[in-house]
XYZ file of N, CA and C in Angstrom:
651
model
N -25.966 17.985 -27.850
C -24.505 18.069 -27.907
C -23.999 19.250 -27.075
N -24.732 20.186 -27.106
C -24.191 21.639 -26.383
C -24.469 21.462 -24.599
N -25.128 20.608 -24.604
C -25.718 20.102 -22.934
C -24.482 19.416 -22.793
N -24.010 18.378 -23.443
C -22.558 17.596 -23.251
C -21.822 17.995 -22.930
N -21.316 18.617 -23.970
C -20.014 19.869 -23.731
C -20.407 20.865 -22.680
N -21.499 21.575 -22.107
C -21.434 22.555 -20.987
C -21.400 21.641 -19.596
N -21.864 20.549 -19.652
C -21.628 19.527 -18.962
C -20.238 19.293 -18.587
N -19.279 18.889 -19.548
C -18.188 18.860 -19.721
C -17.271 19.845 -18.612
N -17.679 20.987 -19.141
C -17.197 22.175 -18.950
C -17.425 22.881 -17.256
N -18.330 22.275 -17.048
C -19.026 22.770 -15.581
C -18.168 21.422 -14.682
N -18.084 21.041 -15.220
C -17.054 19.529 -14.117
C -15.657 20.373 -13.872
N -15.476 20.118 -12.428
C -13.808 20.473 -11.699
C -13.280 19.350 -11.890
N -12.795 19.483 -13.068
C -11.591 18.413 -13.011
C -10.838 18.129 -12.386
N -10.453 19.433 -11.599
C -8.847 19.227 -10.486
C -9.181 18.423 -9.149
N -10.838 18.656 -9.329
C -11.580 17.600 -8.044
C -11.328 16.454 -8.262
N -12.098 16.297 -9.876
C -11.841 14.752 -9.892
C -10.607 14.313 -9.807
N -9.493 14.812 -10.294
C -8.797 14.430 -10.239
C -7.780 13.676 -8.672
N -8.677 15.040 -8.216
C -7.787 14.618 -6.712
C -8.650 13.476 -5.490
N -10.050 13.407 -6.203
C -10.264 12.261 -5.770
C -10.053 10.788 -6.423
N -9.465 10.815 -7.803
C -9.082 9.672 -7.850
C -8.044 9.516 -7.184
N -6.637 10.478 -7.120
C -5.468 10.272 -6.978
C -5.614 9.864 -4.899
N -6.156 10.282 -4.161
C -6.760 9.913 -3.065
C -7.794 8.170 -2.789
N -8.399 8.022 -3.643
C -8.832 6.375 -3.801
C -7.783 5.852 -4.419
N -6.751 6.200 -5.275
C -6.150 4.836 -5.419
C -5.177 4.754 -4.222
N -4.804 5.995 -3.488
C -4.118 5.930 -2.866
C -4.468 4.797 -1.627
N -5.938 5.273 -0.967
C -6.386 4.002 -0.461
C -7.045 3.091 -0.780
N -6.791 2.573 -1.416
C -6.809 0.830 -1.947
C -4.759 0.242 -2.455
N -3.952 0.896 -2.351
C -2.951 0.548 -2.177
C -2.621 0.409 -0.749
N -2.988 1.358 0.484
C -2.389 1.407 1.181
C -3.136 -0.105 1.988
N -4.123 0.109 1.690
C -5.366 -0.911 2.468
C -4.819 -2.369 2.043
N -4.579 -2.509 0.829
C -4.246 -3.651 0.229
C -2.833 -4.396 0.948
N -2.441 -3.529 1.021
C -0.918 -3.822 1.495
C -0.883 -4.550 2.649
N -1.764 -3.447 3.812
C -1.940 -3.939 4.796
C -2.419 -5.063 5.329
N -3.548 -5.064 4.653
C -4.013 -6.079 4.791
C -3.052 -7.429 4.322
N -2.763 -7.802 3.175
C -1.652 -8.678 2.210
C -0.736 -8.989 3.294
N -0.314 -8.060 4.102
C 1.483 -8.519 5.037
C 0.540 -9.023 6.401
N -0.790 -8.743 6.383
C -1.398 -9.150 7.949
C -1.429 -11.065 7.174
N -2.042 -11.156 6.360
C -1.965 -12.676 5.896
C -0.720 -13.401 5.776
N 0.293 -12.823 5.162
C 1.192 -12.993 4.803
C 2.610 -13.344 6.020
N 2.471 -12.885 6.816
C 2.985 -12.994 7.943
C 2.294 -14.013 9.206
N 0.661 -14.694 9.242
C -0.067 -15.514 9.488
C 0.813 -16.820 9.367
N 1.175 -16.664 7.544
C 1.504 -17.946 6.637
C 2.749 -18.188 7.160
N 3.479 -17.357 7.214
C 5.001 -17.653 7.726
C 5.109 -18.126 8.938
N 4.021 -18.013 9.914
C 4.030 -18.580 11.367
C 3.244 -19.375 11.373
N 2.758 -20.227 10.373
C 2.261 -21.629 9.863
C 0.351 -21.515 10.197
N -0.276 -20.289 10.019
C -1.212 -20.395 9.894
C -2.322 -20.270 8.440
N -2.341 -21.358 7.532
C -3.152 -21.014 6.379
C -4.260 -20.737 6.546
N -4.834 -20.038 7.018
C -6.405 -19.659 7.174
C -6.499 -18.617 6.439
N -5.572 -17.441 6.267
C -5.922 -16.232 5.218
C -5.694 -17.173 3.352
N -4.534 -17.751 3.377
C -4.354 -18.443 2.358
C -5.421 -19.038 1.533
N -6.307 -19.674 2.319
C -7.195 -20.592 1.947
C -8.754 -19.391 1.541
N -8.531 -18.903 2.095
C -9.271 -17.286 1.591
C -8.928 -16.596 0.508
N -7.963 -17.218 0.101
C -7.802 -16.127 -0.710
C -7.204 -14.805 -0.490
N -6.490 -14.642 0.772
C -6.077 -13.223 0.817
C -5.123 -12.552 0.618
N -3.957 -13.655 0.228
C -2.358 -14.052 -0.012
C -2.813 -13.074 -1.672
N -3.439 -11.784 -1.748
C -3.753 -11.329 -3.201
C -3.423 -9.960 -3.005
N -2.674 -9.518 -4.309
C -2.554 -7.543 -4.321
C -3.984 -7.429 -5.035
N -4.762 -8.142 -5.584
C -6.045 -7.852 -5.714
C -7.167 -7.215 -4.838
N -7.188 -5.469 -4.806
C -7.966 -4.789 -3.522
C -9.217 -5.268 -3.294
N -10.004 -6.051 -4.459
C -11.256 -6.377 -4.219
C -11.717 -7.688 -2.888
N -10.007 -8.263 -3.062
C -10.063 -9.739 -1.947
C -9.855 -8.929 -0.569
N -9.325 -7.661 -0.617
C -9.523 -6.641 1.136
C -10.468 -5.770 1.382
N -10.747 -5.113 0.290
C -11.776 -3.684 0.365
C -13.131 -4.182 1.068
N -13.699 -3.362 2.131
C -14.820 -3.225 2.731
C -15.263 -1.979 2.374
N -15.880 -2.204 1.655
C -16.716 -0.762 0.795
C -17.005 0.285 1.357
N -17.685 -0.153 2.867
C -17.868 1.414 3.318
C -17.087 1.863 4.218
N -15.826 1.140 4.243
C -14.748 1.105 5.561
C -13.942 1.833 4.219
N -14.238 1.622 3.138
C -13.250 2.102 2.512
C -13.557 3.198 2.253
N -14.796 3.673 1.695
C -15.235 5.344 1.347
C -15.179 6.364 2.304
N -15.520 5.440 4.088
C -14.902 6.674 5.054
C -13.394 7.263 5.220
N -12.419 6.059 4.899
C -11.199 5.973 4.804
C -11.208 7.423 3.723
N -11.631 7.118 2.573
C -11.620 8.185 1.033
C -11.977 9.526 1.706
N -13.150 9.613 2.723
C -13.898 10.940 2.795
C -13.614 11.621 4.441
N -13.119 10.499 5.385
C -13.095 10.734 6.521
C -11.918 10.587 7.301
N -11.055 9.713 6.516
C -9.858 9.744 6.654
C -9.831 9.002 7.768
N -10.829 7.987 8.240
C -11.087 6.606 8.974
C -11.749 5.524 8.354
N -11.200 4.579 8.584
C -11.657 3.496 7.427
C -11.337 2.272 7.876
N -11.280 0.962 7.206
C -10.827 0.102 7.624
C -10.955 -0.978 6.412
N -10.466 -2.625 6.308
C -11.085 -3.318 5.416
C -11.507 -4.325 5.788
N -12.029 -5.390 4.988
C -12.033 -6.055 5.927
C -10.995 -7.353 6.556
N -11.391 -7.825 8.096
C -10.195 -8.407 8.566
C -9.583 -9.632 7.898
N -8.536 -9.943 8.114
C -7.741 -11.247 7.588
C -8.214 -12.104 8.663
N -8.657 -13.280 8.330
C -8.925 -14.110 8.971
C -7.844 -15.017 9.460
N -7.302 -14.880 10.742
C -6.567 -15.872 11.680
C -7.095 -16.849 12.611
N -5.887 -17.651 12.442
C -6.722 -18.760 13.085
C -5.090 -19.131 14.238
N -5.307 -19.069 15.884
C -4.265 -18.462 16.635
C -3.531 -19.684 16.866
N -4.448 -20.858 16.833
C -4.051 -22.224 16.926
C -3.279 -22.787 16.037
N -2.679 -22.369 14.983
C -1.839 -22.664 13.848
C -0.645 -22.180 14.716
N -0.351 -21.474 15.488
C 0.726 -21.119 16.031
C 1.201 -21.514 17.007
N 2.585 -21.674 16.706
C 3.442 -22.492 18.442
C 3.318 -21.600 19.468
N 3.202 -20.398 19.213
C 3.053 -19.282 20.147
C 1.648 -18.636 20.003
N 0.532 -18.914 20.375
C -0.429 -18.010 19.811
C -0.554 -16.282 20.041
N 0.037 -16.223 21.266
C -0.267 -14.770 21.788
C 1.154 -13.885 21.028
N 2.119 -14.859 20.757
C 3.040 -14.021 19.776
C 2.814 -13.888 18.962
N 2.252 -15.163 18.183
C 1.645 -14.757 16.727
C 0.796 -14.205 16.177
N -0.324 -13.887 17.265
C -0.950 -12.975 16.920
C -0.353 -11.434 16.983
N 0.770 -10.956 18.080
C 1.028 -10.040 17.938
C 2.039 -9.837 16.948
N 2.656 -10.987 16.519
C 3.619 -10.682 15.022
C 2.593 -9.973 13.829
N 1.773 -11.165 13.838
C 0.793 -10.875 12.679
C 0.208 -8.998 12.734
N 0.018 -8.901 14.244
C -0.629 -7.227 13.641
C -0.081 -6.510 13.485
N 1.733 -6.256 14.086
C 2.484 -5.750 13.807
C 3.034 -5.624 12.190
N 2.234 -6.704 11.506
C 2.857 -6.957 10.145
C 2.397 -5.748 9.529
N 0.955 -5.486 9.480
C 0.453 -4.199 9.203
C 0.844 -3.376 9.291
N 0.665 -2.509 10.229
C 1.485 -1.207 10.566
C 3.440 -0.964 9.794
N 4.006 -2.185 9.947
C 4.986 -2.311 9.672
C 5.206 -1.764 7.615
N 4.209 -2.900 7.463
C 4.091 -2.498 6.132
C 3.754 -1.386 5.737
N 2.848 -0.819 6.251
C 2.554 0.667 5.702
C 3.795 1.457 5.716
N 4.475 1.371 7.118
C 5.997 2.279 7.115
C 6.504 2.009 6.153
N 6.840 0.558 5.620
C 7.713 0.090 4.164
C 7.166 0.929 3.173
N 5.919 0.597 2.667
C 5.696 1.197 1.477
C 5.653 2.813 1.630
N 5.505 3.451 2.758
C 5.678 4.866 2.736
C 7.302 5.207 2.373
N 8.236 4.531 2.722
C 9.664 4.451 2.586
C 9.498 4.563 1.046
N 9.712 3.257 0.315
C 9.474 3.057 -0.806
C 8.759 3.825 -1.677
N 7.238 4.782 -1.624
C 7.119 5.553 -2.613
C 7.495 6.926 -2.251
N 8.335 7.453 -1.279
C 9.024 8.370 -0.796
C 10.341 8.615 -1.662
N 10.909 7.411 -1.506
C 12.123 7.486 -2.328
C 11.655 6.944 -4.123
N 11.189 7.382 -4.391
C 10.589 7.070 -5.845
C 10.079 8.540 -6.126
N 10.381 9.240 -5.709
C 9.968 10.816 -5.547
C 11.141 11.307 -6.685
N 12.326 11.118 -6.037
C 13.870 11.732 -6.832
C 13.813 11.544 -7.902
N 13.838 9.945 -8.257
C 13.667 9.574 -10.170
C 12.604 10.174 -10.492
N 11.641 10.065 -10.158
C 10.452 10.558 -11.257
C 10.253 12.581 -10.949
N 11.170 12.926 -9.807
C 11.067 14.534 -10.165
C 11.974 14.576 -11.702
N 12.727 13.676 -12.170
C 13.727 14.249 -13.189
C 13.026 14.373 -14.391
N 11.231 13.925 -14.411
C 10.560 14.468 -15.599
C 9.840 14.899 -15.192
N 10.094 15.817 -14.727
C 9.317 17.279 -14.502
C 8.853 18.021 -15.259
N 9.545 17.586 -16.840
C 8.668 18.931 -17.890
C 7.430 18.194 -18.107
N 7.466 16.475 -18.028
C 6.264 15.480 -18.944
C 5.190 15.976 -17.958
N 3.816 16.027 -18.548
C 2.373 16.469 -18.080
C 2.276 15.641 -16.637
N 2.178 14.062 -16.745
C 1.775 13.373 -15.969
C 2.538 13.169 -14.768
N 4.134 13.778 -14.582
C 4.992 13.480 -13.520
C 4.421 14.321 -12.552
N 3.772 15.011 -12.459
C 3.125 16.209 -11.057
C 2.004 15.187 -10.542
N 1.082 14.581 -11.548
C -0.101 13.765 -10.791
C 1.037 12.916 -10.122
N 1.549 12.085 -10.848
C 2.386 10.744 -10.440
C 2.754 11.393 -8.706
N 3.522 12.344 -8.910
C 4.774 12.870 -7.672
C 3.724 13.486 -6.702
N 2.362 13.621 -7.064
C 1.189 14.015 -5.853
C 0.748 12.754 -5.119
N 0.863 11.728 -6.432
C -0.014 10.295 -5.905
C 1.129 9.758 -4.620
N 2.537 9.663 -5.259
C 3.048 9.444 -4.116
C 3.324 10.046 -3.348
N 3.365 11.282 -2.947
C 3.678 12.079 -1.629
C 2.201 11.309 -0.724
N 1.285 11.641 -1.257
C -0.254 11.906 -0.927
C -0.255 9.970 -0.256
N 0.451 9.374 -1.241
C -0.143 7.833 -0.581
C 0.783 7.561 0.494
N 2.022 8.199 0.721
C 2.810 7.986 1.557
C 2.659 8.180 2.727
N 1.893 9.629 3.072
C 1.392 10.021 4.107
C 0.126 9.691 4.407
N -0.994 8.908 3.773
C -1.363 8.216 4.074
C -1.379 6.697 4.527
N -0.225 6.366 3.858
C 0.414 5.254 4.755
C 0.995 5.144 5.878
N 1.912 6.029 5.637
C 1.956 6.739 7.587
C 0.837 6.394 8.405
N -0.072 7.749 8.262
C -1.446 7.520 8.761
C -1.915 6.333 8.901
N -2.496 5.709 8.474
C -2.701 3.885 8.376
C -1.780 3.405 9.627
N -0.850 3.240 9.133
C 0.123 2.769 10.248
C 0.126 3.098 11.478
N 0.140 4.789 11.917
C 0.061 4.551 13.124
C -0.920 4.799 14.050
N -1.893 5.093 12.896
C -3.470 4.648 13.312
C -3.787 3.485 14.321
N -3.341 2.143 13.345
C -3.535 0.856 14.255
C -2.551 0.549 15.096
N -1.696 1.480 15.339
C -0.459 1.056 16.304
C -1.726 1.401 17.785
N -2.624 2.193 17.736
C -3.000 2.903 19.020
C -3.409 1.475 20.074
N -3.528 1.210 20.728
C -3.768 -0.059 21.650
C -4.923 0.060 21.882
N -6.049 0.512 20.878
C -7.676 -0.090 21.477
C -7.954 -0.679 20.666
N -9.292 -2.278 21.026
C -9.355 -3.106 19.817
C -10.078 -2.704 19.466
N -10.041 -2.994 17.973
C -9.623 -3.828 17.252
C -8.408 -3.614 16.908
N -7.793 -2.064 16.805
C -6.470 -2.030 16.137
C -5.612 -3.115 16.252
N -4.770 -2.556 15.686
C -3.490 -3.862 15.755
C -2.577 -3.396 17.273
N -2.402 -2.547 17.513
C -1.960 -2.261 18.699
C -2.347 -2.850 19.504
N -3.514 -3.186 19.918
C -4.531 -4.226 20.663
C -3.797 -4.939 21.549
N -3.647 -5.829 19.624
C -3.078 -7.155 19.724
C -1.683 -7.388 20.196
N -1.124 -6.136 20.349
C 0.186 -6.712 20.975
C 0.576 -5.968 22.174
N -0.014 -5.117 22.424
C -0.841 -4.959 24.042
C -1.272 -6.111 25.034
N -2.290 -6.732 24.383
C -2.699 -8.184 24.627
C -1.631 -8.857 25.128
N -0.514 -9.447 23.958
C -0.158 -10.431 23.758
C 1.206 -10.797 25.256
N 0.799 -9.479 26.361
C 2.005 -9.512 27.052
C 1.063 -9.518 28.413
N -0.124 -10.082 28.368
C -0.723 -10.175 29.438
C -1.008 -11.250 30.031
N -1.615 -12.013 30.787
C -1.760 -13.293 30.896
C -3.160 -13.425 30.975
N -3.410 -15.059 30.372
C -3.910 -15.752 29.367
C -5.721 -15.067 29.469
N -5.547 -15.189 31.033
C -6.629 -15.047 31.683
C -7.644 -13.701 30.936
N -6.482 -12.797 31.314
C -7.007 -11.394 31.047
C -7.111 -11.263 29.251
N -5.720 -11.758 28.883
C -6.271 -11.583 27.404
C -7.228 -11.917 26.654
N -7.621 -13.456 27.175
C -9.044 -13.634 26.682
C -10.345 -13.239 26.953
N -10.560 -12.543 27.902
C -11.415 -11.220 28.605
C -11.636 -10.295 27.665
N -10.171 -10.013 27.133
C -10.468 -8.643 26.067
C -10.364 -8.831 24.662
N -10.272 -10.377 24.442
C -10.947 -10.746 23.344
C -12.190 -10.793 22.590
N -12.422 -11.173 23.548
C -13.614 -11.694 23.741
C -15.111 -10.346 23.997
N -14.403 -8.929 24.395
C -14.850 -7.866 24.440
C -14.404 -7.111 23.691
N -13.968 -7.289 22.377
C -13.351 -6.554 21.391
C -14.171 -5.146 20.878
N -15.461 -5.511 20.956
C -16.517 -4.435 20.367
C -16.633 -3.239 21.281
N -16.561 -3.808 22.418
C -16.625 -2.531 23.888
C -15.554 -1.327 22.753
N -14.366 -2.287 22.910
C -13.727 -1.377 22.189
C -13.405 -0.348 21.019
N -14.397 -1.035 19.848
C -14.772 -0.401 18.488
C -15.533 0.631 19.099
N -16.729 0.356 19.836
C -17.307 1.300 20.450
C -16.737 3.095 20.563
N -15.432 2.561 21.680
C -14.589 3.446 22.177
C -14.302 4.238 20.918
N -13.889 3.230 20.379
C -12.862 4.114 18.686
C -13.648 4.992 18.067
N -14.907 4.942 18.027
C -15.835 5.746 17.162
C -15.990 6.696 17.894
N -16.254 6.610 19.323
C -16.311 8.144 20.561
C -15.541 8.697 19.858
N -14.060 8.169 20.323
C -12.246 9.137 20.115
C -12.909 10.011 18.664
N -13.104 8.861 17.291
C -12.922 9.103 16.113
C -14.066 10.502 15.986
N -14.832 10.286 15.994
C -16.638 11.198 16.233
C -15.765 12.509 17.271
N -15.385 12.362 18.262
C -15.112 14.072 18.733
C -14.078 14.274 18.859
N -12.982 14.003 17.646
C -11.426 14.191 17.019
C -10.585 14.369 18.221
N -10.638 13.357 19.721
C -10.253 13.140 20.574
C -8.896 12.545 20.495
N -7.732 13.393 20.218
C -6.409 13.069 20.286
C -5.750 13.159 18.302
N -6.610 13.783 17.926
C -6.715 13.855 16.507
C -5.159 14.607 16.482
N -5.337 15.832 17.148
C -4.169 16.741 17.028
C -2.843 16.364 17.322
N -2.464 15.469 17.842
C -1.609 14.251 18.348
C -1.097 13.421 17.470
N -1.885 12.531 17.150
C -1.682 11.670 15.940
C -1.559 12.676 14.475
N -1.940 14.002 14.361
C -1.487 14.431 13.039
C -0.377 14.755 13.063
N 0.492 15.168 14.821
C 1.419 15.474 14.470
C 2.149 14.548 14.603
N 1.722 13.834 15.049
C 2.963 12.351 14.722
C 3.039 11.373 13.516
N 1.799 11.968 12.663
C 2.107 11.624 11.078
C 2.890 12.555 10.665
N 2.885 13.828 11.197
C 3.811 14.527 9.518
C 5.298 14.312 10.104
N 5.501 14.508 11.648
C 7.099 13.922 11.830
C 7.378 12.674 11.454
N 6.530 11.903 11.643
C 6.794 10.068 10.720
C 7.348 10.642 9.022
N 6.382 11.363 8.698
C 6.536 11.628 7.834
C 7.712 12.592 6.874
N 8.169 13.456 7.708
C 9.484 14.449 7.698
C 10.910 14.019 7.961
N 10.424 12.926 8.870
C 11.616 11.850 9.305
C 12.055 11.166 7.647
N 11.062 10.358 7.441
C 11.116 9.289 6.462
C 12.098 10.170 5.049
N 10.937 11.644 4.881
C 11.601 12.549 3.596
C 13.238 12.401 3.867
N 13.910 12.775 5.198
C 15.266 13.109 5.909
C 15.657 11.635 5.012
N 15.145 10.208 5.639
C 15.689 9.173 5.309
C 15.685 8.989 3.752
N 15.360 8.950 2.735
C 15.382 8.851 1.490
C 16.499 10.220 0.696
N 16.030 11.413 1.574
C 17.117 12.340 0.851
C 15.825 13.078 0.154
N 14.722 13.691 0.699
C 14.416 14.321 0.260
C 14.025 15.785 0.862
């Protein structure tokens, strides 16, 4: 019993704590993304995520386990992809670039949305749990940011890619389809020697300072 309790006692709670409040953060943000990449498929008449199953806020139907723990620890991550199918579309090269835009897009939404959910829940400020709550959302917001304009960057796989791509002709785009990995390749160089890192952080926290301005905070 005294091993329990010193056990107990030797645990940083404020760790754990802040790594849960950091995983749920990504598996909301991931979920999302993923959800509006299907979801926006369906609306341009492609059921192929549908029939998958991906039309779900259920994170287990997006999460890629170890795309997700680098995401948790490295703050690069990914899940896995929604399956499209380009031929469902009257436009394929638009619809594919609607569809990746859906992503990124969404993350901005829900960063909006638990941004402004900040004001009501500062007004219980004396209750214990409103500081985790008002960390989870600052913390998931700006990681939604992040997310977002992560895949805006135009190398594939991102979603930027895809709508890079989608303004080229036919010829060439299917060239760099079709060489998508050259490009993952690339991403892991950039990602591995924090090549433009300083860039993109600062264009998360102004995404991010902007958004506070827009809600009123």
């Amino acid at each position: 019993m005294n091993y329990l309790t010193n056990l107990f006692h030797a645990l940083d709670l404020d760790s754990l704590l802040d790594l849960l409040i950091r995983l749920l953060a990504v598996l909301l943000c991931l979920t999302v993304h993923e959800l509006c990449h299907g979801l926006a498929a369906y609306a341009l008449g492609d059921p192929t995520a549908k029939r998958n199953h991906r039309l779900s806020l259920n994170p287990l139907r997006h999460i890629d386990w170890f795309g997700f723990a680098m995401l948790a620890v490295a703050g690069f991550g990914w899940a896995k992809p929604v399956p499209v199918n380009p031929y469902y579309f009257k436009r394929p090269k638009m619809g594919m670039a609607l569809t990746a835009l859906a992503g990124p897009a969404s993350n901005f939404l829900l960063a909006l949305i638990l941004l402004a959910l900040v004001h009501p829940l500062a007004a219980f400020h004396a209750a214990v749990w409103s500081g985790v709550v008002l960390e989870f959302l600052l913390r998931a917001a700006l990681l939604s940011i992040g997310l977002g304009l992560f895949n805006l960057i135009p190398i594939p796989p991102l979603d930027g890619s895809k709508v890079l791509f989608s303004v080229l002709p036919d010829r060439q785009y299917n060239w760099l389809l079709r060489y998508e990995r050259i490009g993952m390749v690339a991403l892991w160089v950039l990602v591995a020697f924090g090549i433009g890192s300083r860039y993109l952080s600062a264009a998360i926290y102004a995404v991010f300072r902007l958004f506070c301005r827009v809600v009123g905070l």
